[in-house]
Amino acid sequence: GDSVTQMEGPVTLSEEAFLTINCTYTATGYPSLFWYVQYPGEGLQLLLKATKADDKGSNKGFEATYRKETTSFHLEKGSVQVSDSAVYFCALTLNRDDKIIFGKGTRLHILP
Amino acid sequence: DVKVTQSSRYLVKRTGEKVFLECVQDMDHENMFWYRQDPGLGLRLIYFSYDVKMKEKGDIPEGYSVSREKKERFSLILESASTNQTSMYLCASTSGSRSYEQYFGPGTRLTVT
């Protein structure tokens, strides 16, 4: 079935380090891809999205490129901050309805 | 801004109690969803609704029911709470115009003792 696999956490980095969180997907059609972020004590919020192959989503210094050939959508940021500490979810939708399939989430800790 | 609110942030109930979790959105969204979030399991879809009085089962509907009498309100009901329903419950909504962005409430952390 359709699914999303992302790297297990927690991921711990020092401030200003480079971040990569890996995400790969399996889908029967042509999905749209998302990264959601959940800050402590809050619900999820959309961080960025890409709707077709080779699209790059970006927001708040984070980027992810839709790679159809490798079925991947890795999240990157060049210089992380303590305020980026959160849980990050990779997700997809197959555009048939509004249902979204989420990965299990990756907890990120940034040390000052 | 879209706002999705949930009736309680924290709730403690006893085994066997009937529990109501309420979710309200203020953007006239068509679609609403209930998830539970557990460590190591991510988000799992319980039920969703595409319109008033409509409901569809998600991936883990057992032990739950829902009610959508008004467009803005989507209630999750635990008919007889059990300890394995201790979890974080998240409500979300979307516009239904294939925007695909789900707007989430802050969550209700339910503990069943």
Tab-separated table of C-alpha atoms in Angstrom:
chain	number	residue	atom	x	y	z
A	1	GLY	CA	0.000	0.000	0.000
A	2	ASP	CA	0.877	3.663	-0.048
A	3	SER	CA	3.260	4.667	2.699
A	4	VAL	CA	5.868	7.122	3.929
A	5	THR	CA	9.122	6.143	5.620
A	6	GLN	CA	11.261	8.682	7.404
A	7	MET	CA	14.400	8.420	9.469
A	8	GLU	CA	13.924	7.565	13.092
A	9	GLY	CA	14.906	10.038	15.699
A	10	PRO	CA	15.690	11.644	17.848
A	11	VAL	CA	18.138	13.713	15.864
A	12	THR	CA	20.347	15.944	17.994
A	13	LEU	CA	22.386	18.742	16.455
A	14	SER	CA	24.212	21.822	17.600
A	15	GLU	CA	22.956	25.246	16.627
A	16	GLU	CA	24.057	26.312	13.118
A	17	ALA	CA	24.606	22.722	11.993
A	18	PHE	CA	23.313	21.419	8.664
A	19	LEU	CA	20.145	19.348	8.874
A	20	THR	CA	18.912	16.513	6.702
A	21	ILE	CA	15.888	14.385	7.556
A	22	ASN	CA	15.373	11.597	5.049
A	23	CYS	CA	11.966	10.696	3.683
A	24	THR	CA	11.007	8.138	1.047
A	25	TYR	CA	7.579	7.144	-0.149
A	26	THR	CA	5.678	4.374	-1.865
A	27	ALA	CA	2.633	5.361	-3.891
A	28	THR	CA	0.526	3.859	-6.638
A	29	GLY	CA	-0.150	7.174	-8.324
A	30	TYR	CA	1.445	10.606	-8.469
A	31	PRO	CA	1.353	12.027	-4.983
A	32	SER	CA	1.752	15.495	-3.608
A	33	LEU	CA	4.345	15.594	-0.837
A	34	PHE	CA	4.470	17.566	2.402
A	35	TRP	CA	6.502	18.274	5.482
A	36	TYR	CA	4.551	19.131	8.612
A	37	VAL	CA	6.090	20.370	11.868
A	38	GLN	CA	4.795	19.967	15.415
A	39	TYR	CA	6.253	22.322	18.003
A	40	PRO	CA	6.036	21.308	21.680
A	41	GLY	CA	2.474	21.423	22.984
A	42	GLU	CA	0.952	22.274	19.618
A	43	GLY	CA	-0.809	20.597	16.726
A	44	LEU	CA	0.811	20.004	13.358
A	45	GLN	CA	1.283	22.794	10.872
A	46	LEU	CA	2.282	22.668	7.232
A	47	LEU	CA	5.952	23.546	6.712
A	48	LEU	CA	6.279	23.077	2.953
A	49	LYS	CA	4.872	21.132	0.031
A	50	ALA	CA	5.608	20.033	-3.541
A	51	THR	CA	2.983	18.838	-5.979
A	52	LYS	CA	4.986	17.410	-8.872
A	53	ALA	CA	8.350	15.914	-9.714
A	54	ASP	CA	11.367	18.237	-9.415
A	55	ASP	CA	9.357	20.860	-7.509
A	56	LYS	CA	11.151	22.374	-4.549
A	57	GLY	CA	9.179	23.405	-1.518
A	58	SER	CA	10.690	25.951	0.850
A	59	ASN	CA	9.751	27.835	3.998
A	60	LYS	CA	11.557	29.283	7.050
A	61	GLY	CA	14.932	28.245	5.611
A	62	PHE	CA	13.847	24.631	5.114
A	63	GLU	CA	13.823	23.033	1.664
A	64	ALA	CA	12.778	19.733	0.136
A	65	THR	CA	12.860	18.585	-3.500
A	66	TYR	CA	10.391	16.079	-4.963
A	67	ARG	CA	12.583	13.356	-6.497
A	68	LYS	CA	10.461	10.937	-8.467
A	69	GLU	CA	13.381	8.781	-9.595
A	70	THR	CA	14.377	8.028	-6.008
A	71	THR	CA	10.853	8.433	-4.533
A	72	SER	CA	12.285	10.806	-1.966
A	73	PHE	CA	11.499	14.154	-0.355
A	74	HIS	CA	14.353	14.858	2.064
A	75	LEU	CA	14.112	17.885	4.346
A	76	GLU	CA	17.167	20.145	4.601
A	77	LYS	CA	18.195	23.318	6.373
A	78	GLY	CA	21.575	24.958	6.145
A	79	SER	CA	21.827	26.337	9.677
A	80	VAL	CA	19.444	25.162	12.367
A	81	GLN	CA	18.357	27.162	15.392
A	82	VAL	CA	17.227	26.127	18.858
A	83	SER	CA	13.720	27.212	17.866
A	84	ASP	CA	13.661	24.493	15.179
A	85	SER	CA	13.411	21.845	17.885
A	86	ALA	CA	10.195	20.002	17.055
A	87	VAL	CA	8.810	16.824	15.542
A	88	TYR	CA	8.829	16.731	11.730
A	89	PHE	CA	6.409	14.605	9.704
A	90	CYS	CA	6.778	13.702	6.063
A	91	ALA	CA	3.441	13.062	4.348
A	92	LEU	CA	1.776	12.406	1.018
A	93	THR	CA	-1.632	12.633	-0.556
A	94	LEU	CA	-2.726	10.910	-3.730
A	95	ASN	CA	-4.932	13.811	-4.721
A	96	ARG	CA	-8.083	11.696	-4.892
A	97	ASP	CA	-9.428	13.069	-1.674
A	98	ASP	CA	-8.111	15.074	1.221
A	99	LYS	CA	-6.706	12.114	3.120
A	100	ILE	CA	-3.039	12.395	3.996
A	101	ILE	CA	-0.665	9.540	4.812
A	102	PHE	CA	1.888	10.540	7.443
A	103	GLY	CA	5.279	9.130	8.310
A	104	LYS	CA	5.979	8.308	11.941
A	105	GLY	CA	7.731	11.580	12.653
A	106	THR	CA	11.309	12.549	13.503
A	107	ARG	CA	12.046	14.403	16.717
A	108	LEU	CA	14.729	17.066	16.328
A	109	HIS	CA	16.676	18.532	19.261
A	110	ILE	CA	18.898	21.538	18.669
A	111	LEU	CA	21.456	22.309	21.353
A	112	PRO	CA	22.599	25.895	21.952
B	1	ASP	CA	-6.167	32.621	9.913
B	2	VAL	CA	-7.822	29.252	10.097
B	3	LYS	CA	-8.511	28.207	13.601
B	4	VAL	CA	-9.230	24.697	14.778
B	5	THR	CA	-10.050	24.398	18.448
B	6	GLN	CA	-10.435	21.352	20.636
B	7	SER	CA	-12.509	21.383	23.779
B	8	SER	CA	-9.826	20.242	26.197
B	9	ARG	CA	-6.038	20.150	26.222
B	10	TYR	CA	-5.885	17.512	28.940
B	11	LEU	CA	-8.507	15.002	30.018
B	12	VAL	CA	-8.475	12.197	32.566
B	13	LYS	CA	-11.237	9.605	32.468
B	14	ARG	CA	-11.927	6.260	34.084
B	15	THR	CA	-12.206	2.929	32.295
B	16	GLY	CA	-15.727	2.386	31.013
B	17	GLU	CA	-16.701	6.050	30.891
B	18	LYS	CA	-18.209	7.581	27.766
B	19	VAL	CA	-15.902	10.312	26.511
B	20	PHE	CA	-16.658	13.158	24.117
B	21	LEU	CA	-13.905	15.068	22.346
B	22	GLU	CA	-15.080	18.163	20.536
B	23	CYS	CA	-13.492	19.925	17.587
B	24	VAL	CA	-14.603	23.190	16.022
B	25	GLN	CA	-13.230	24.975	12.948
B	26	ASP	CA	-14.073	28.515	11.930
B	27	MET	CA	-13.263	28.529	8.206
B	28	ASP	CA	-16.308	26.794	6.755
B	29	HIS	CA	-14.198	23.759	5.827
B	30	GLU	CA	-15.924	20.786	4.236
B	31	ASN	CA	-13.687	18.017	5.526
B	32	MET	CA	-12.741	17.133	9.066
B	33	PHE	CA	-10.531	14.399	10.488
B	34	TRP	CA	-9.721	12.732	13.793
B	35	TYR	CA	-6.294	11.206	14.409
B	36	ARG	CA	-4.551	9.693	17.360
B	37	GLN	CA	-0.847	10.220	17.864
B	38	ASP	CA	1.280	7.705	19.733
B	39	PRO	CA	5.063	7.539	20.160
B	40	GLY	CA	6.670	5.431	17.450
B	41	LEU	CA	3.404	5.094	15.537
B	42	GLY	CA	2.936	8.621	14.215
B	43	LEU	CA	-0.564	9.762	13.294
B	44	ARG	CA	-3.264	7.238	12.630
B	45	LEU	CA	-6.598	8.206	11.100
B	46	ILE	CA	-9.630	7.230	13.178
B	47	TYR	CA	-12.563	8.766	11.290
B	48	PHE	CA	-13.188	11.530	8.814
B	49	SER	CA	-16.148	13.407	7.409
B	50	TYR	CA	-16.695	15.097	4.050
B	51	ASP	CA	-19.965	16.775	4.938
B	52	VAL	CA	-22.560	17.220	7.625
B	53	LYS	CA	-23.971	13.901	8.809
B	54	MET	CA	-21.433	12.010	6.724
B	55	LYS	CA	-18.664	9.889	8.190
B	56	GLU	CA	-16.076	7.473	6.921
B	57	LYS	CA	-13.938	5.006	8.820
B	58	GLY	CA	-10.240	5.582	8.865
B	59	ASP	CA	-7.542	3.075	9.661
B	60	ILE	CA	-8.385	2.434	13.324
B	61	PRO	CA	-12.106	3.084	13.960
B	62	GLU	CA	-12.657	0.305	16.494
B	63	GLY	CA	-13.842	1.598	19.841
B	64	TYR	CA	-14.701	5.035	18.465
B	65	SER	CA	-17.638	6.764	16.827
B	66	VAL	CA	-18.146	10.282	15.499
B	67	SER	CA	-20.844	12.851	15.048
B	68	ARG	CA	-21.102	15.748	12.652
B	69	GLU	CA	-24.392	17.546	13.120
B	70	LYS	CA	-23.053	20.947	12.051
B	71	LYS	CA	-20.450	21.783	9.457
B	72	GLU	CA	-18.080	23.437	11.893
B	73	ARG	CA	-18.164	20.761	14.596
B	74	PHE	CA	-16.841	17.203	14.546
B	75	SER	CA	-17.061	15.122	17.702
B	76	LEU	CA	-15.153	11.973	18.565
B	77	ILE	CA	-16.867	9.603	20.980
B	78	LEU	CA	-15.309	6.834	22.995
B	79	GLU	CA	-18.308	4.712	23.898
B	80	SER	CA	-16.546	2.901	26.750
B	81	ALA	CA	-13.067	4.207	27.377
B	82	SER	CA	-10.255	1.723	27.832
B	83	THR	CA	-6.656	2.187	28.948
B	84	ASN	CA	-5.362	1.458	25.442
B	85	GLN	CA	-7.146	4.591	24.277
B	86	THR	CA	-4.801	6.733	26.331
B	87	SER	CA	-3.277	8.931	23.639
B	88	MET	CA	-3.007	12.356	22.048
B	89	TYR	CA	-6.021	13.085	19.856
B	90	LEU	CA	-5.698	15.554	17.005
B	91	CYS	CA	-8.458	17.086	14.938
B	92	ALA	CA	-7.875	18.577	11.484
B	93	SER	CA	-9.861	20.189	8.687
B	94	THR	CA	-9.445	21.021	5.006
B	95	SER	CA	-11.380	23.191	2.622
B	96	GLY	CA	-12.384	20.358	0.316
B	97	SER	CA	-11.205	22.242	-2.755
B	98	ARG	CA	-8.253	19.895	-3.090
B	99	SER	CA	-5.940	22.282	-1.321
B	100	TYR	CA	-4.654	19.234	0.608
B	101	GLU	CA	-3.337	21.338	3.465
B	102	GLN	CA	-4.767	20.071	6.723
B	103	TYR	CA	-5.185	22.558	9.570
B	104	PHE	CA	-4.734	21.002	12.977
B	105	GLY	CA	-6.028	21.768	16.408
B	106	PRO	CA	-3.659	21.781	19.416
B	107	GLY	CA	-4.632	18.284	20.475
B	108	THR	CA	-6.259	16.666	23.504
B	109	ARG	CA	-4.117	14.460	25.678
B	110	LEU	CA	-6.461	11.821	27.058
B	111	THR	CA	-5.501	9.569	29.930
B	112	VAL	CA	-7.756	6.639	30.775
B	113	THR	CA	-7.123	5.137	34.210
